[in-house]
Short mmCIF file of C-alpha atoms in Angstrom, two decimals:
data_model
loop_
_atom_site.label_atom_id
_atom_site.label_comp_id
_atom_site.label_asym_id
_atom_site.label_seq_id
_atom_site.Cartn_x
_atom_site.Cartn_y
_atom_site.Cartn_z
CA MET A 1 91.47 5.51 -17.35
CA MET A 2 92.70 6.90 -20.66
CA SER A 3 96.20 5.66 -19.81
CA PHE A 4 94.93 2.05 -19.72
CA ILE A 5 93.19 2.48 -23.07
CA MET A 6 96.32 3.92 -24.71
CA LEU A 7 98.46 1.13 -23.21
CA ILE A 8 96.22 -1.55 -24.75
CA LEU A 9 96.08 0.29 -28.08
CA PHE A 10 99.88 0.15 -28.45
CA SER A 11 100.29 -3.39 -27.07
CA PRO A 12 99.88 -5.22 -30.44
CA LEU A 13 102.93 -3.38 -31.78
CA MET A 14 104.98 -4.65 -28.85
CA ILE A 15 103.81 -8.23 -29.43
CA PHE A 16 104.54 -8.35 -33.15
CA ILE A 17 107.99 -6.83 -32.62
CA THR A 18 109.13 -8.99 -29.70
CA LYS A 19 107.15 -12.16 -30.61
CA LYS A 20 106.62 -12.72 -26.88
CA SER A 21 102.99 -13.41 -26.03
CA ILE A 22 103.83 -13.70 -22.33
CA LEU A 23 104.28 -9.92 -22.28
CA ILE A 24 100.52 -9.48 -22.59
CA GLN A 25 100.12 -11.70 -19.53
CA PHE A 26 102.44 -9.42 -17.60
CA LEU A 27 100.64 -6.38 -18.97
CA TYR A 28 97.29 -7.53 -17.56
CA ILE A 29 98.78 -8.37 -14.18
CA ILE A 30 100.58 -5.00 -13.99
CA MET A 31 97.36 -3.14 -14.82
CA TYR A 32 95.50 -5.22 -12.21
CA ILE A 33 98.08 -4.41 -9.51
CA TYR A 34 98.12 -0.74 -10.48
CA MET A 35 94.32 -0.55 -10.22
CA LEU A 36 94.45 -2.38 -6.90
CA LEU A 37 97.07 -0.09 -5.32
CA TYR A 38 96.57 3.35 -6.88
CA LYS A 39 93.00 3.60 -8.17
CA SER A 40 90.61 3.98 -5.28
CA PRO A 41 86.96 4.11 -6.40
CA SER A 42 84.25 6.19 -4.80
CA MET A 43 80.47 6.21 -4.81
CA PHE A 44 80.56 8.69 -7.69
CA PHE A 45 82.92 8.74 -10.67
CA SER A 46 86.61 9.15 -9.84
CA SER A 47 89.88 9.05 -11.86
CA ILE A 48 88.09 11.11 -14.51
CA SER A 49 89.94 11.79 -17.78
CA TYR A 50 88.56 12.36 -21.28
CA PHE A 51 84.99 11.31 -20.39
CA TYR A 52 86.24 8.15 -18.64
CA GLY A 53 86.07 7.36 -14.93
CA ILE A 54 85.39 4.61 -12.42
CA ASP A 55 83.10 4.09 -9.48
CA TYR A 56 82.39 1.08 -7.25
CA PHE A 57 80.47 -0.83 -9.92
CA SER A 58 82.84 -0.31 -12.82
CA TYR A 59 85.92 -0.89 -10.61
CA GLY A 60 84.95 -4.48 -9.80
CA PHE A 61 84.17 -5.35 -13.40
CA ILE A 62 87.44 -3.86 -14.68
CA MET A 63 89.41 -5.85 -12.12
CA LEU A 64 87.50 -8.98 -13.19
CA LEU A 65 88.31 -8.13 -16.81
CA PHE A 66 92.07 -8.01 -16.27
CA LEU A 67 92.10 -11.35 -14.45
CA VAL A 68 89.86 -13.21 -16.91
CA SER A 69 91.75 -11.82 -19.92
CA SER A 70 94.97 -13.26 -18.46
CA TYR A 71 93.18 -16.59 -17.85
CA MET A 72 92.14 -16.60 -21.52
CA ILE A 73 95.76 -16.44 -22.65
CA ILE A 74 96.64 -19.38 -20.36
CA SER A 75 93.70 -21.39 -21.73
CA MET A 76 94.81 -20.91 -25.36
CA ILE A 77 98.55 -21.33 -24.81
CA ASN A 78 98.47 -24.78 -26.46
CA PHE A 79 96.82 -23.44 -29.61
CA TYR A 80 99.98 -22.58 -31.51
CA LYS A 81 98.14 -21.99 -34.78
CA ASN A 82 97.38 -18.29 -35.27
CA PHE A 83 98.12 -17.57 -31.64
CA TYR A 84 99.22 -14.00 -32.28
CA TYR A 85 95.93 -13.24 -34.00
CA PHE A 86 94.18 -14.58 -30.92
CA ILE A 87 96.24 -12.18 -28.81
CA LEU A 88 95.07 -9.33 -31.07
CA LEU A 89 91.43 -10.37 -30.60
CA ASN A 90 91.97 -10.62 -26.85
CA LEU A 91 93.37 -7.11 -26.72
CA SER A 92 90.54 -5.70 -28.83
CA MET A 93 87.89 -7.28 -26.60
CA THR A 94 89.67 -5.99 -23.50
CA LEU A 95 89.79 -2.50 -25.02
CA PHE A 96 86.08 -2.41 -25.81
CA LEU A 97 85.17 -3.82 -22.39
CA ILE A 98 87.27 -1.19 -20.60
CA ILE A 99 85.47 1.51 -22.58
CA ILE A 100 82.07 0.01 -21.69
CA PHE A 101 82.85 -0.20 -17.98
CA SER A 102 84.66 3.12 -17.60
CA THR A 103 82.93 5.57 -19.95
CA MET A 104 80.57 8.20 -18.64
CA ASN A 105 78.97 8.79 -22.04
CA TYR A 106 76.01 6.66 -23.14
CA MET A 107 76.95 6.83 -26.84
CA TYR A 108 80.50 5.60 -26.16
CA MET A 109 79.04 2.73 -24.19
CA TYR A 110 76.60 1.87 -26.98
CA MET A 111 79.28 1.95 -29.70
CA SER A 112 81.64 -0.30 -27.74
CA PHE A 113 78.66 -2.54 -26.93
CA GLU A 114 78.20 -3.08 -30.69
CA PHE A 115 81.86 -3.20 -31.72
CA ILE A 116 82.71 -5.97 -29.29
CA LEU A 117 80.58 -8.33 -31.37
CA ILE A 118 83.15 -8.30 -34.17
CA PRO A 119 86.14 -9.86 -32.30
CA LEU A 120 83.80 -12.19 -30.44
CA ILE A 121 82.25 -13.59 -33.61
CA ILE A 122 85.72 -13.91 -35.22
CA LEU A 123 86.83 -15.86 -32.13
CA ILE A 124 83.86 -18.23 -32.38
CA LEU A 125 84.17 -18.73 -36.15
CA GLY A 126 87.96 -19.00 -36.23
CA TRP A 127 88.70 -21.12 -33.17
CA GLY A 128 85.38 -22.96 -32.69
CA TYR A 129 84.97 -26.74 -32.78
CA GLN A 130 82.08 -27.88 -35.02
CA PRO A 131 80.53 -26.49 -38.23
CA GLU A 132 77.53 -25.41 -36.15
CA ARG A 133 79.64 -22.44 -35.00
CA LEU A 134 78.43 -20.61 -38.12
CA MET A 135 74.85 -20.76 -36.86
CA ALA A 136 75.97 -19.85 -33.32
CA GLY A 137 77.64 -16.70 -34.67
CA MET A 138 74.49 -15.77 -36.57
CA TYR A 139 72.36 -16.23 -33.44
CA LEU A 140 74.71 -14.04 -31.40
CA PHE A 141 74.86 -11.37 -34.08
CA PHE A 142 71.16 -11.05 -34.86
CA TYR A 143 69.95 -11.29 -31.25
CA THR A 144 72.18 -8.36 -30.33
CA VAL A 145 71.66 -6.22 -33.44
CA VAL A 146 67.88 -6.55 -33.57
CA VAL A 147 67.41 -5.20 -30.04
CA SER A 148 70.21 -2.64 -30.34
CA LEU A 149 68.91 -0.67 -33.32
CA PRO A 150 65.78 0.59 -31.49
CA LEU A 151 68.04 1.60 -28.60
CA LEU A 152 70.12 3.78 -30.95
CA MET A 153 67.03 5.68 -32.04
CA LEU A 154 65.95 6.00 -28.40
CA ILE A 155 69.37 7.40 -27.43
CA MET A 156 68.98 10.07 -30.15
CA TYR A 157 65.50 10.85 -28.86
CA MET A 158 66.73 11.17 -25.27
CA TYR A 159 69.60 13.40 -26.40
CA MET A 160 67.15 15.75 -28.08
CA ASN A 161 65.19 15.97 -24.81
CA CYS A 162 68.04 16.02 -22.30
CA GLY A 163 70.73 17.85 -24.26
CA SER A 164 73.47 15.51 -23.02
CA MET A 165 74.61 11.91 -23.27
CA PHE A 166 76.42 11.76 -19.93
CA PHE A 167 74.95 9.48 -17.31
CA ASN A 168 74.70 12.20 -14.68
CA PHE A 169 72.72 14.56 -16.94
CA MET A 170 70.37 12.17 -18.77
CA VAL A 171 67.30 12.64 -16.60
CA PHE A 172 64.21 11.62 -18.54
CA GLY A 173 60.82 12.11 -16.94
CA SER A 174 58.69 9.99 -19.27
CA ASP A 175 56.70 7.07 -17.87
CA ASN A 176 56.06 5.38 -21.22
CA PHE A 177 56.37 1.60 -21.04
CA LEU A 178 57.50 1.35 -24.69
CA LEU A 179 60.51 3.57 -23.97
CA HIS A 180 61.27 1.56 -20.84
CA PHE A 181 60.93 -1.70 -22.79
CA ILE A 182 63.38 -0.58 -25.52
CA LEU A 183 65.79 0.77 -22.92
CA ILE A 184 65.84 -2.43 -20.86
CA LEU A 185 65.47 -5.18 -23.49
CA VAL A 186 68.93 -4.80 -24.97
CA PHE A 187 70.51 -5.47 -21.57
CA MET A 188 68.11 -8.31 -20.84
CA VAL A 189 69.14 -10.04 -24.07
CA LYS A 190 72.81 -9.61 -23.19
CA MET A 191 72.44 -11.05 -19.66
CA PRO A 192 70.41 -13.05 -20.92
CA MET A 193 66.91 -13.12 -19.44
CA TYR A 194 64.71 -16.17 -19.82
CA LEU A 195 62.91 -16.20 -23.23
CA THR A 196 65.76 -14.18 -24.79
CA HIS A 197 68.43 -16.76 -23.89
CA TYR A 198 68.47 -19.05 -26.92
CA TRP A 199 71.71 -17.59 -28.31
CA LEU A 200 73.70 -18.35 -25.15
CA PRO A 201 73.88 -22.18 -25.22
CA LYS A 202 74.61 -22.04 -28.96
CA ALA A 203 77.45 -19.55 -28.53
CA HIS A 204 78.92 -21.26 -25.45
CA VAL A 205 78.97 -24.75 -26.89
CA GLN A 206 80.51 -23.77 -30.23
CA ALA A 207 82.99 -21.23 -28.86
CA PRO A 208 86.55 -22.20 -27.88
CA VAL A 209 87.35 -22.32 -24.21
CA SER A 210 88.59 -18.71 -24.16
CA GLY A 211 85.39 -17.57 -25.86
CA SER A 212 83.27 -19.39 -23.30
CA MET A 213 85.31 -17.87 -20.47
CA ILE A 214 84.92 -14.27 -21.63
CA LEU A 215 81.25 -14.84 -22.52
CA ALA A 216 80.44 -16.17 -19.06
CA ALA A 217 82.69 -13.84 -17.08
CA LEU A 218 82.21 -10.51 -18.86
CA MET A 219 79.78 -10.47 -21.79
CA LEU A 220 76.87 -11.40 -19.52
CA LYS A 221 77.98 -8.75 -17.03
CA ILE A 222 77.52 -5.99 -19.62
CA GLY A 223 73.79 -6.53 -19.24
CA GLY A 224 73.88 -6.24 -15.45
CA TYR A 225 76.16 -3.20 -15.60
CA GLY A 226 73.82 -1.51 -18.09
CA LEU A 227 70.81 -2.20 -15.83
CA ILE A 228 72.63 -0.61 -12.89
CA ARG A 229 73.49 2.48 -14.94
CA ILE A 230 69.94 2.86 -16.28
CA MET A 231 68.53 2.36 -12.78
CA PHE A 232 70.28 5.48 -11.49
CA MET A 233 69.15 7.46 -14.54
CA TYR A 234 65.46 6.52 -14.72
CA GLU A 235 64.41 5.22 -11.32
CA TYR A 236 60.74 6.14 -11.79
CA MET A 237 60.45 3.75 -14.75
CA TYR A 238 62.00 1.03 -12.61
CA ILE A 239 59.60 1.70 -9.74
CA ASN A 240 56.55 1.42 -12.01
CA TYR A 241 57.57 -1.55 -14.19
CA SER A 242 60.12 -3.56 -12.20
CA TYR A 243 57.53 -6.23 -11.35
CA VAL A 244 57.44 -7.28 -15.04
CA TRP A 245 61.17 -8.08 -15.20
CA PHE A 246 61.13 -9.48 -11.65
CA SER A 247 58.51 -12.01 -12.74
CA PHE A 248 60.51 -13.08 -15.79
CA GLY A 249 63.69 -13.34 -13.72
CA ILE A 250 62.36 -15.48 -10.89
CA MET A 251 60.23 -17.76 -13.06
CA GLY A 252 63.00 -18.10 -15.65
CA SER A 253 65.55 -19.10 -13.01
CA LEU A 254 63.24 -21.83 -11.73
CA PHE A 255 62.50 -23.19 -15.21
CA ILE A 256 66.11 -23.09 -16.41
CA SER A 257 67.28 -24.82 -13.21
CA MET A 258 64.99 -27.73 -14.13
CA VAL A 259 66.17 -27.66 -17.76
CA CYS A 260 69.76 -28.12 -16.49
CA LEU A 261 68.81 -31.55 -15.11
CA VAL A 262 68.11 -32.97 -18.59
CA GLN A 263 71.31 -31.84 -20.30
CA GLY A 264 73.72 -34.36 -21.75
CA ASP A 265 76.59 -31.95 -22.48
CA MET A 266 78.84 -30.46 -19.79
CA LYS A 267 79.20 -27.07 -21.49
CA CYS A 268 75.45 -26.91 -22.13
CA LEU A 269 74.73 -27.47 -18.43
CA VAL A 270 77.19 -24.78 -17.33
CA ALA A 271 75.74 -22.37 -19.92
CA TYR A 272 72.16 -22.95 -18.74
CA SER A 273 73.27 -22.54 -15.12
CA SER A 274 74.57 -19.09 -16.09
CA ILE A 275 71.04 -18.15 -17.22
CA ALA A 276 69.65 -19.29 -13.86
CA HIS A 277 72.17 -17.19 -11.94
CA MET A 278 71.56 -14.14 -14.14
CA GLY A 279 67.84 -14.51 -13.37
CA MET A 280 68.67 -14.07 -9.69
CA VAL A 281 70.73 -11.00 -10.58
CA ILE A 282 67.74 -9.51 -12.42
CA CYS A 283 65.49 -10.14 -9.39
CA GLY A 284 67.95 -8.50 -7.03
CA LEU A 285 68.35 -5.44 -9.25
CA MET A 286 64.61 -5.02 -9.79
CA THR A 287 63.95 -4.77 -6.05
CA MET A 288 65.91 -1.44 -6.06
CA ASN A 289 66.98 -2.29 -2.53
CA PHE A 290 70.47 -1.59 -1.21
CA TRP A 291 71.05 -5.23 -0.30
CA GLY A 292 69.47 -6.44 -3.54
CA VAL A 293 71.63 -4.27 -5.80
CA LEU A 294 74.78 -5.00 -3.79
CA GLY A 295 74.04 -8.74 -3.74
CA SER A 296 73.44 -8.77 -7.49
CA TYR A 297 76.70 -6.95 -8.05
CA PHE A 298 78.65 -9.46 -5.93
CA LEU A 299 76.82 -12.37 -7.59
CA MET A 300 77.93 -11.15 -11.02
CA ILE A 301 81.55 -10.96 -9.82
CA ALA A 302 81.34 -14.42 -8.23
CA HIS A 303 79.64 -15.91 -11.27
CA GLY A 304 82.41 -14.49 -13.46
CA PHE A 305 85.06 -16.51 -11.63
CA CYS A 306 82.99 -19.63 -10.96
CA SER A 307 81.46 -20.08 -14.41
CA SER A 308 84.72 -19.28 -16.16
CA GLY A 309 86.47 -21.90 -14.02
CA LEU A 310 83.80 -24.49 -14.82
CA PHE A 311 84.15 -23.89 -18.55
CA TYR A 312 87.91 -24.16 -18.26
CA ILE A 313 87.89 -27.45 -16.34
CA CYS A 314 85.23 -28.91 -18.66
CA ASN A 315 87.56 -28.09 -21.54
CA LEU A 316 90.38 -29.90 -19.74
CA PHE A 317 88.20 -33.01 -19.65
CA TYR A 318 87.25 -32.52 -23.30
CA GLU A 319 90.91 -32.34 -24.37
CA ARG A 320 91.62 -35.67 -22.62
CA THR A 321 88.52 -37.68 -23.52
CA MET A 322 87.54 -35.87 -26.77
CA SER A 323 83.94 -35.65 -25.62
CA ARG A 324 81.77 -33.38 -23.51
CA SER A 325 79.01 -35.94 -23.05
CA PHE A 326 77.99 -37.19 -19.61
CA PHE A 327 77.57 -40.67 -21.08
CA ILE A 328 81.23 -40.92 -22.10
CA ASN A 329 82.93 -38.93 -19.32
CA LYS A 330 82.63 -41.39 -16.47
CA GLY A 331 84.96 -42.19 -13.59
CA LEU A 332 87.24 -39.20 -14.16
CA ILE A 333 88.19 -39.31 -10.48
CA ASN A 334 90.21 -42.42 -11.40
CA TYR A 335 91.41 -41.06 -14.72
CA ILE A 336 92.40 -37.50 -13.69
CA PRO A 337 92.28 -37.55 -9.87
CA THR A 338 94.16 -34.26 -9.49
CA CYS A 339 91.26 -32.33 -11.06
CA CYS A 340 88.59 -33.86 -8.82
CA MET A 341 89.05 -31.50 -5.89
CA PHE A 342 89.05 -28.39 -8.11
CA PHE A 343 85.95 -29.61 -9.91
CA PHE A 344 84.18 -30.39 -6.64
CA MET A 345 84.90 -26.93 -5.23
CA LEU A 346 83.74 -25.18 -8.40
CA CYS A 347 80.50 -27.21 -8.45
CA ALA A 348 79.98 -26.48 -4.73
CA PHE A 349 80.49 -22.77 -5.27
CA ASN A 350 78.17 -22.93 -8.27
CA MET A 351 75.41 -24.03 -5.87
CA SER A 352 76.39 -21.18 -3.50
CA CYS A 353 77.95 -23.13 -0.66
CA PRO A 354 79.72 -21.21 2.12
CA PRO A 355 82.25 -19.65 2.48
CA SER A 356 82.15 -18.56 -1.15
CA LEU A 357 81.26 -15.15 -2.51
CA ASN A 358 78.23 -16.78 -4.22
CA PHE A 359 76.81 -17.65 -0.80
CA ILE A 360 77.31 -14.13 0.57
CA SER A 361 75.69 -12.54 -2.48
CA GLU A 362 72.62 -14.79 -2.45
CA LEU A 363 72.33 -14.17 1.29
CA MET A 364 72.11 -10.44 0.45
CA ILE A 365 69.56 -10.98 -2.33
CA LEU A 366 67.15 -13.11 -0.24
CA PRO A 367 65.90 -10.40 2.18
CA SER A 368 65.47 -7.93 -0.67
CA LEU A 369 63.33 -10.47 -2.57
CA MET A 370 61.20 -11.05 0.52
CA ASN A 371 60.83 -7.31 1.01
CA PHE A 372 59.72 -6.87 -2.60
CA TRP A 373 57.35 -9.87 -2.66
CA PHE A 374 57.23 -12.21 0.32
CA THR A 375 55.99 -15.23 -1.67
CA SER A 376 59.21 -15.13 -3.69
CA ILE A 377 60.91 -17.04 -0.85
CA TYR A 378 59.25 -20.23 -2.12
CA PHE A 379 60.65 -19.64 -5.60
CA PHE A 380 64.03 -18.91 -4.08
CA VAL A 381 64.00 -22.21 -2.17
CA GLY A 382 63.07 -24.04 -5.39
CA ILE A 383 65.85 -22.33 -7.35
CA SER A 384 68.40 -23.14 -4.62
CA PHE A 385 67.28 -26.76 -4.50
CA PHE A 386 67.46 -27.33 -8.24
CA SER A 387 70.80 -25.46 -8.39
CA ALA A 388 72.16 -27.93 -5.85
CA CYS A 389 70.69 -30.80 -7.88
CA PHE A 390 72.24 -29.86 -11.22
CA SER A 391 75.60 -28.98 -9.62
CA TYR A 392 75.65 -32.38 -7.91
CA TYR A 393 74.57 -34.00 -11.19
CA LEU A 394 77.42 -32.27 -13.03
CA TYR A 395 79.97 -33.52 -10.52
CA SER A 396 78.74 -37.05 -9.86
CA SER A 397 77.96 -37.92 -13.48
CA THR A 398 81.49 -37.16 -14.61
CA GLN A 399 83.64 -38.08 -11.62
CA HIS A 400 81.92 -41.27 -10.51
CA GLY A 401 81.28 -44.43 -12.44
CA LEU A 402 83.57 -46.83 -14.31
CA PHE A 403 85.93 -45.36 -16.84
CA HIS A 404 86.37 -47.57 -19.89
CA ASN A 405 90.21 -47.54 -19.95
CA LEU A 406 90.47 -48.75 -16.36
CA TYR A 407 93.67 -46.97 -15.36
CA SER A 408 94.55 -43.93 -13.31
CA PHE A 409 97.13 -41.21 -13.89
CA SER A 410 97.46 -37.44 -13.95
CA MET A 411 97.83 -35.46 -17.18
CA ILE A 412 97.37 -31.93 -15.83
CA ASN A 413 100.35 -29.59 -16.14
CA LEU A 414 101.37 -26.84 -13.77
CA LEU A 415 100.00 -23.98 -15.90
CA GLU A 416 96.53 -25.55 -15.92
CA PHE A 417 96.66 -25.98 -12.14
CA LEU A 418 97.60 -22.32 -11.83
CA CYS A 419 94.59 -21.23 -13.90
CA LEU A 420 92.21 -23.37 -11.81
CA PHE A 421 93.75 -22.11 -8.58
CA MET A 422 93.40 -18.47 -9.67
CA HIS A 423 89.72 -19.02 -10.45
CA LEU A 424 89.08 -20.29 -6.94
CA MET A 425 91.12 -17.89 -4.83
CA PRO A 426 89.00 -14.75 -5.41
CA LEU A 427 85.87 -16.69 -4.44
CA PHE A 428 87.54 -17.58 -1.12
CA PHE A 429 89.10 -14.26 -0.20
CA MET A 430 86.69 -11.65 -1.53
CA PRO A 431 84.10 -12.29 1.24
CA LEU A 432 86.80 -11.26 3.75
CA PHE A 433 86.90 -7.76 2.25
CA ILE A 434 83.17 -7.23 1.74
CA SER A 435 82.72 -5.65 5.16
CA SER A 436 85.18 -2.90 4.24
CA LEU A 437 83.35 -2.26 0.96
CA ILE A 438 79.96 -1.99 2.67
#
């Protein structure tokens, strides 16, 4: 894994010498193909070098990272102003995310967890749309920092007791709820969990399309990845207190699904739908069941592609109509008919229709929820129903109706079609390979 980190560290020099931003696109694809062909993960850490390694969980997130980072470059290809600085931010975020997903040291993970805020806030402040992006950056910064500082002190405390900061050696026998609360809360804010989610709609709406894509596809997955890592380290804390987070997750998903139905902004609705899906991930992880953890893992991967694609296609509509409002974007099936099918499929996958990876993952989570608490099936039915409602609302409100210009033509170029197509293909084909992974 150290070879990937060194390759990304020296990539900015190549870009500023050659002045060819497309080389970074090739770099991500080459790293993706190399990981696919030559890096085979195992149940435990493999490909170990300099405290870095991969296993099944980190492998999927790193592959998702390479694809979404290449999608980000496609999404910002029309922003000619300061494009090379955007490439530098993209590389820095990719570097920190690789360290988070591949390190075996808790302190390395924590430091990268904090450092990634810097390029993300610069991206929001520098390439955002409205002046409210200043407040969105402050929300994102303070939500993360306030819950991260107690975790730093807890890491030092655990190091004094365990004598190591490696995941395999940090075995802590305490059953104190305060320690468990501090340990879990930072990842719950990053996911985010209901009641700690207020920063997410602010950051998503004010961020540029590339910022929304990496927020939805990868920043939220840091929380789920951290919960998986902590679960294997302190399972007794999870066994005793998982019902607390399970309750917040399942109730929050139901409430946020209803909140989605009253949104008037396309990006706001997609952002709130991310909170609902992350609530299902929390519930699946808290069951500590094989199918629950595996379903949550696949749901995070599926949500990374689906939500990123929805943000991208909503930005395509915004660039054409100069508005994200449902009340202005009407009849787009007549205005941009070529996008209608892509938008329909993304909305259908967002409500977990077969044969998508979202459907397979929620099918895995359902029996684990029933095994943990049988009454949760009623909440699951409610969440699924309202998810279908707001996904249908998102599609029908924008595609149907009478557009005010009353003419029809296509303005989507080939590169934008390619990005939409590459968001959808993994959701189709990954379920075919799940049997070999299980």
